[in-house]
Short mmCIF file of C-alpha atoms and ligand atoms in Angstrom, two decimals:
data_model
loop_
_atom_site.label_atom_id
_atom_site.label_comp_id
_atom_site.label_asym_id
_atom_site.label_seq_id
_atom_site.Cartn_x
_atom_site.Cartn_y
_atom_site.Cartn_z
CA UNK A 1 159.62 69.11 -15.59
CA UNK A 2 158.74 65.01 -15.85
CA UNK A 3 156.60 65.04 -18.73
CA UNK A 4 153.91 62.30 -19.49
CA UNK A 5 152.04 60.75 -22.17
CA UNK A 6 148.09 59.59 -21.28
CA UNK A 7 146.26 56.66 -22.70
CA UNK A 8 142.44 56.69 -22.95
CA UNK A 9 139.69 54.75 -24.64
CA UNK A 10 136.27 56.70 -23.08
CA UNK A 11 134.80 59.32 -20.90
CA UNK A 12 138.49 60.84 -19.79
CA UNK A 13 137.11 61.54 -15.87
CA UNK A 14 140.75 60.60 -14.26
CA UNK A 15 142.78 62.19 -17.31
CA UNK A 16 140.84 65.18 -16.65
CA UNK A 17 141.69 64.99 -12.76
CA UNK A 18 145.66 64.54 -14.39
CA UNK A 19 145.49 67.85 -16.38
CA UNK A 20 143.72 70.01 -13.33
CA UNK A 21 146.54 68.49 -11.24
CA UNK A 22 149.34 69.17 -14.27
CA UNK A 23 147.78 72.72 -14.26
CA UNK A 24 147.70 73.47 -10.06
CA UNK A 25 150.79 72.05 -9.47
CA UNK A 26 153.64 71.91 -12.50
CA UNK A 27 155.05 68.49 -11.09
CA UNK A 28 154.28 67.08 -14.28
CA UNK A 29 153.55 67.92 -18.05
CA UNK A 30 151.48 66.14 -20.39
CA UNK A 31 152.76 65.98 -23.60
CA UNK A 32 149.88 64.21 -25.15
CA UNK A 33 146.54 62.16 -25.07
CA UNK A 34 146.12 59.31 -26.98
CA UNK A 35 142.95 57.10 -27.46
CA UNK A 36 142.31 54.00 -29.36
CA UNK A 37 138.70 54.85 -30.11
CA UNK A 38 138.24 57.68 -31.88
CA UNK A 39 134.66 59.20 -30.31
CA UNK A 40 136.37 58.82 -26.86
CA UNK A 41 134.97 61.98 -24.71
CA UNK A 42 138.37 62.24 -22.98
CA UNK A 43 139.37 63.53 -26.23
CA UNK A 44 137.74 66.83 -26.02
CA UNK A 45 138.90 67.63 -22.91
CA UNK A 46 142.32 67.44 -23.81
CA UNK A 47 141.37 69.46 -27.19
CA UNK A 48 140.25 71.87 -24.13
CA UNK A 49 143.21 72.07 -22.06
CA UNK A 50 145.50 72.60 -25.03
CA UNK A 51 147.02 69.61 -24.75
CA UNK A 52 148.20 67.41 -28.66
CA UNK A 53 145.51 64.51 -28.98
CA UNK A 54 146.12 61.36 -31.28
CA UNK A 55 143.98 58.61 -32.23
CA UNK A 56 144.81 55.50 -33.37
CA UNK A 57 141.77 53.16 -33.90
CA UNK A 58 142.69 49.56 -32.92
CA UNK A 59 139.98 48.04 -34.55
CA UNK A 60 141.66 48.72 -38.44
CA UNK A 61 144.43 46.64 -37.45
CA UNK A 62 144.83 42.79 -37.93
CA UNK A 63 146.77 41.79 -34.23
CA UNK A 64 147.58 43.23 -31.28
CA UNK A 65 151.18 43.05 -31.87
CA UNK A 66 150.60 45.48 -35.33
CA UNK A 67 148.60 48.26 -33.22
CA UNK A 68 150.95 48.13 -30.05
CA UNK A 69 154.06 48.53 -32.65
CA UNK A 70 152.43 51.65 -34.32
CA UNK A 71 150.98 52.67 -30.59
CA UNK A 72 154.75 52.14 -29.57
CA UNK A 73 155.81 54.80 -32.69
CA UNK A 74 153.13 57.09 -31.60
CA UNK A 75 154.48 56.82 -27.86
CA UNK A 76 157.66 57.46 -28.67
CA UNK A 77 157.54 60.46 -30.82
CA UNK A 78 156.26 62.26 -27.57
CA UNK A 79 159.76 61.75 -26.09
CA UNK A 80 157.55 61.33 -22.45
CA UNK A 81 159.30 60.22 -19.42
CA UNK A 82 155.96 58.67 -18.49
CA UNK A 83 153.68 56.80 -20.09
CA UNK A 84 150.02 56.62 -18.43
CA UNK A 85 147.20 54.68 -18.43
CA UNK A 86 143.77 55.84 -17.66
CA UNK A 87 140.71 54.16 -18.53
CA UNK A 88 142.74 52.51 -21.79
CA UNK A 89 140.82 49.42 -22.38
CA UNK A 90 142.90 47.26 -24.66
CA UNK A 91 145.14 44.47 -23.04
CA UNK A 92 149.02 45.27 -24.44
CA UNK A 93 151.27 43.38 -25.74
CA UNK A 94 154.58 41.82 -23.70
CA UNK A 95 156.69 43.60 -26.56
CA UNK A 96 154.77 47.16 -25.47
CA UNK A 97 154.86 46.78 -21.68
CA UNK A 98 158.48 46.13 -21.45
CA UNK A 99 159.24 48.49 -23.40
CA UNK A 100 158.27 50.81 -21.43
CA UNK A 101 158.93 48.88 -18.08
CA UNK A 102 159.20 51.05 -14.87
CA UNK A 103 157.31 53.94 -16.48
CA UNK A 104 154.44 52.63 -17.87
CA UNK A 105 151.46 53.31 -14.92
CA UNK A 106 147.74 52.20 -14.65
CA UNK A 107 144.56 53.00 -12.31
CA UNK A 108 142.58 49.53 -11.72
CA UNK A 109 139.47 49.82 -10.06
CA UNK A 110 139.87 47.16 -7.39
CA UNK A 111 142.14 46.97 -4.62
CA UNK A 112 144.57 44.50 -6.09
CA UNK A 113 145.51 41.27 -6.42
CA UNK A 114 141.49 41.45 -5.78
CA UNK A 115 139.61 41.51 -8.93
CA UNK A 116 141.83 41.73 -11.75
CA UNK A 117 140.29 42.23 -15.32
CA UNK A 118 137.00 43.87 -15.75
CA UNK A 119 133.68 44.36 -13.79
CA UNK A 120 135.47 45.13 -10.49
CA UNK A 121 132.22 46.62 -8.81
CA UNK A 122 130.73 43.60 -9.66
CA UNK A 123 133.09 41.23 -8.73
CA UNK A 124 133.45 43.26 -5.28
CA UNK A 125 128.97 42.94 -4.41
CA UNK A 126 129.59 39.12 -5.57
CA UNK A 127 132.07 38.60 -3.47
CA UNK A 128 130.96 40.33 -0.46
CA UNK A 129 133.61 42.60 0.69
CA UNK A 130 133.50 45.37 3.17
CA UNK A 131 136.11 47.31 1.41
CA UNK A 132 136.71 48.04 -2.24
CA UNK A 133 138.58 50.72 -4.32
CA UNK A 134 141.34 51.46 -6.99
CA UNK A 135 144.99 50.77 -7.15
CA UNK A 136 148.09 52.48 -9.23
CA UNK A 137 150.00 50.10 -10.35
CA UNK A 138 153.30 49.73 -12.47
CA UNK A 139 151.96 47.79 -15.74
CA UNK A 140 153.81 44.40 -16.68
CA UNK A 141 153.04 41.56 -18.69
CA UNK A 142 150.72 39.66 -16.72
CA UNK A 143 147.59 41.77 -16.69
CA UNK A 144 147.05 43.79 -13.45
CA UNK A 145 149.72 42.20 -11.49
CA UNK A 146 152.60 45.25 -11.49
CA UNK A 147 153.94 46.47 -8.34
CA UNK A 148 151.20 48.49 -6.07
CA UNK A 149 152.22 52.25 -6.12
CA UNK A 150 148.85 53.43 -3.90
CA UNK A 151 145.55 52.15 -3.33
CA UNK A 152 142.61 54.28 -1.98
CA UNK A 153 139.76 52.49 -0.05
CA UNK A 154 135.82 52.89 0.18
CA UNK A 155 133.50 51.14 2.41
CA UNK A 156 130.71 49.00 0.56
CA UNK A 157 127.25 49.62 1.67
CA UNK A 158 124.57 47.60 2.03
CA UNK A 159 122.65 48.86 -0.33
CA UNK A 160 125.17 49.78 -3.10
CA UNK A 161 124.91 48.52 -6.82
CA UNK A 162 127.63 48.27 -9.46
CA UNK A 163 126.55 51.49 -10.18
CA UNK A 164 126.40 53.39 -6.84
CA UNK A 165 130.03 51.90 -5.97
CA UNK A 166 131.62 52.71 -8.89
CA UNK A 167 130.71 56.26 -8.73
CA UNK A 168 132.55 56.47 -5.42
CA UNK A 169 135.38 54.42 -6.08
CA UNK A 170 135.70 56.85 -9.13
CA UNK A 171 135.68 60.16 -6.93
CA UNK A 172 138.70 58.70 -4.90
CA UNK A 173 140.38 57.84 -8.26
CA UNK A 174 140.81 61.56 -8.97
CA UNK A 175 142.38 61.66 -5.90
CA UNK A 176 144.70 59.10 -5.80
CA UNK A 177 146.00 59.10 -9.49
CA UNK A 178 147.20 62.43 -9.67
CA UNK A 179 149.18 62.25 -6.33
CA UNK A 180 150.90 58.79 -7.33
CA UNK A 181 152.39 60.15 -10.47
CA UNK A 182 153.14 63.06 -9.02
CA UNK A 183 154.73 61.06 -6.37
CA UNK A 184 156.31 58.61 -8.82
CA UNK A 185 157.41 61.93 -11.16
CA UNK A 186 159.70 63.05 -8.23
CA UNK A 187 161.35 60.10 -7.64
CA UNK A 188 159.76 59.36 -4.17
CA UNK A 189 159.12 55.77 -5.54
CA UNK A 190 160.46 53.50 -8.07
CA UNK A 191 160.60 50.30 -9.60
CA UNK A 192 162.67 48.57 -12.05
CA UNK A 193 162.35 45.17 -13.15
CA UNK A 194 166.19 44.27 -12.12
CA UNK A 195 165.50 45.41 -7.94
CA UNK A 196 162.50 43.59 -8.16
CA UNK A 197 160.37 45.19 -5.69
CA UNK A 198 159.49 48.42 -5.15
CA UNK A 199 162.20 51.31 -4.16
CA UNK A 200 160.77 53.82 -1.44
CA UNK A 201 162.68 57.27 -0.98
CA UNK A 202 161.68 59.45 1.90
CA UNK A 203 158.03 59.32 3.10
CA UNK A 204 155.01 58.24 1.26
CA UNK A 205 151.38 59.84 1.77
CA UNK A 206 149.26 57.26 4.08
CA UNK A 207 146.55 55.73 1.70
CA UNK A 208 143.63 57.24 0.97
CA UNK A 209 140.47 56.32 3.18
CA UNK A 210 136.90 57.44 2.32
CA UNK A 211 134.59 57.26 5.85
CA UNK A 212 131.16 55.15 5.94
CA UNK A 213 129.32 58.48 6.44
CA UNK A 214 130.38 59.89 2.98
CA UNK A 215 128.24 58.32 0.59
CA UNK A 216 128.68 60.70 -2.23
CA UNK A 217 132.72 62.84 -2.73
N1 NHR B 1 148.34 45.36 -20.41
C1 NHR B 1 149.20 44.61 -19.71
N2 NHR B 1 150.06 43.88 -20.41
N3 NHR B 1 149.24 44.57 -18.36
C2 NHR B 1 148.35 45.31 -17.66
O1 NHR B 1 148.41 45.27 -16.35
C3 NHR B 1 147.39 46.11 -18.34
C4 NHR B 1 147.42 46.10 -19.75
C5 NHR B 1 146.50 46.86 -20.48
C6 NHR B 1 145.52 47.57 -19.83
C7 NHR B 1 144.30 48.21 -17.76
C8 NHR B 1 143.37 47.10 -17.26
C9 NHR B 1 142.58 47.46 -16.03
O2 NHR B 1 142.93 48.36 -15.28
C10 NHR B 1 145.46 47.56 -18.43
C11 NHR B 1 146.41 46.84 -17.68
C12 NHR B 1 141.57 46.15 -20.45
C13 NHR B 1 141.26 44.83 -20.23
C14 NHR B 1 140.56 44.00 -21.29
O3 NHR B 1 140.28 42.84 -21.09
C15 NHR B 1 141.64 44.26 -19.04
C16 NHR B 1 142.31 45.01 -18.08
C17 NHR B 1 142.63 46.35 -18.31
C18 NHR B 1 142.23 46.92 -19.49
N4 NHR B 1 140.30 44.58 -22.49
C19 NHR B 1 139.66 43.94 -23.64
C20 NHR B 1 140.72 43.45 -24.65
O4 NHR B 1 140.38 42.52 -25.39
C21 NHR B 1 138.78 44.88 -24.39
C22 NHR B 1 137.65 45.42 -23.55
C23 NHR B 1 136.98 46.64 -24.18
O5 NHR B 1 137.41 47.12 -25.24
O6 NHR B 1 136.01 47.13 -23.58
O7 NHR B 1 141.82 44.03 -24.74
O8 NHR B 1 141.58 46.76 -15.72
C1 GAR B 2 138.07 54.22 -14.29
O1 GAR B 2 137.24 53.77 -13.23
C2 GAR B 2 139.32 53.35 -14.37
O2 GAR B 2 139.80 52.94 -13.14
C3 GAR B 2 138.78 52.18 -15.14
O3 GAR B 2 137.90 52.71 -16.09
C4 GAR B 2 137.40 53.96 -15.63
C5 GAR B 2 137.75 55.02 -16.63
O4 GAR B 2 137.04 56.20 -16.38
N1 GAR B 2 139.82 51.45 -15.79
C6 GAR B 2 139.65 50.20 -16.18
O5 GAR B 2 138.66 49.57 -15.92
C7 GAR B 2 140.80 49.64 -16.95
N2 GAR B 2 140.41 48.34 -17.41
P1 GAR B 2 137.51 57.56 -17.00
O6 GAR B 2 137.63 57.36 -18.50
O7 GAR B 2 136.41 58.51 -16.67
O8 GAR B 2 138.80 57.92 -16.37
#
């Protein structure tokens, strides 16, 4: 079975929609959760499932380069064919990324190239868009600019805050990761730095589309 290792920094919502999915379905195995902050909630709910947790707090080391290298040892040691992202909020290093190139995944919540970096659900009511969501994406240097794996779509409302949107761009995360690693886990899709784009075998799930009339899952 592909096995996987998950990155965290906080609450641990979309890791725990990875380990129901892990636990349904056996298309992957996760070998390990591993968080940079050490009160992260997603913690515990690894600790729940059974599943090795690691911590290794960013903030006691003196660059980026030192904690990606010992982040890299840490990864490693898992011997994981994956290596996951979700809701990890430190920016890595070139020297981590392609190390792990073509199996090295994040969940951004925009629909990319819109709104890289941080306070998507922001950026999306500034902006004014009618449709905002998340994307999978394989992780490369340049920050949140991988190839697209899946994207899921909501509607914005009139009267949604950063808040309200969020919260349902979130419930279609849960979604939408799972199925693209599970997806990517069984070779349906692939990407290596040397084909350049993106290699599609067989038939991919249409994207994910949440209706105007659901407002809340
Ligand atoms: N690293 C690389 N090289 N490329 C990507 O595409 C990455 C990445 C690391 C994380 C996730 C990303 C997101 O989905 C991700 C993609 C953190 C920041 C950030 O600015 C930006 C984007 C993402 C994650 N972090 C601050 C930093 O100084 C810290 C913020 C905090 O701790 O709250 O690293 O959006
Ligand atoms: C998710 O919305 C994820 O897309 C986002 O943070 C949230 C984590 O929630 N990721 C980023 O913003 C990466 N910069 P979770 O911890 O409950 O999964």
């Amino acid at each position: 079975m592909p096995s996987v290792v998950i990155l965290i920094s906080g609450r641990g919502s979309n890791l725990q929609a990875l380990i129901d999915h892990a636990t349904e379905t056996s298309e992957y195995q996760i070998r390990a959760v591993i968080s940079n902050r050490p009160k992260a909630a997603g913690l515990d709910l690894a600790r729940a499932a059974g599943i090795e947790t690691a911590v290794l707090d960013h903030t006691l080391f003196d660059s980026r380069e030192a904690f990606d290298a010992e982040l890299a040892q840490l990864v490693d040691g898992f011997q994981a064919n994956w290596v996951v992202l979700a809701g990890f909020m430190r920016v890595l290093t070139a020297g981590f990324v392609n190390r792990y190139l073509g199996r090295l995944i994040n969940i951004h919540p925009s629909l990319l190239p819109a709104f890289p970096g941080l306070k998507t659900h922001q950026q999306a009511i500034e902006a004014g868009v009618r449709l905002h969501g998340a994307t999978v994406h394989f992780v490369t240097p340049e920050l949140d600019h991988g190839p697209i794996v899946d994207q899921a779509a909501v509607q914005v409302l009139p009267d949604d805050t950063a808040e309200t949107l969020a919260a349902r761009v979130l419930q279609l995360e849960h979604r939408l990761f799972p199925r693209a690693l599970a997806g990517l886990c069984a070779g349906r899709l692939n990407w290596t730095e040397a084909s350049g784009s993106l290699r599609v075998n067989g038939a991919l799930d249409a994207p994910l589309l949440i209706d105007i009339s659901n407002k809340g899952h």
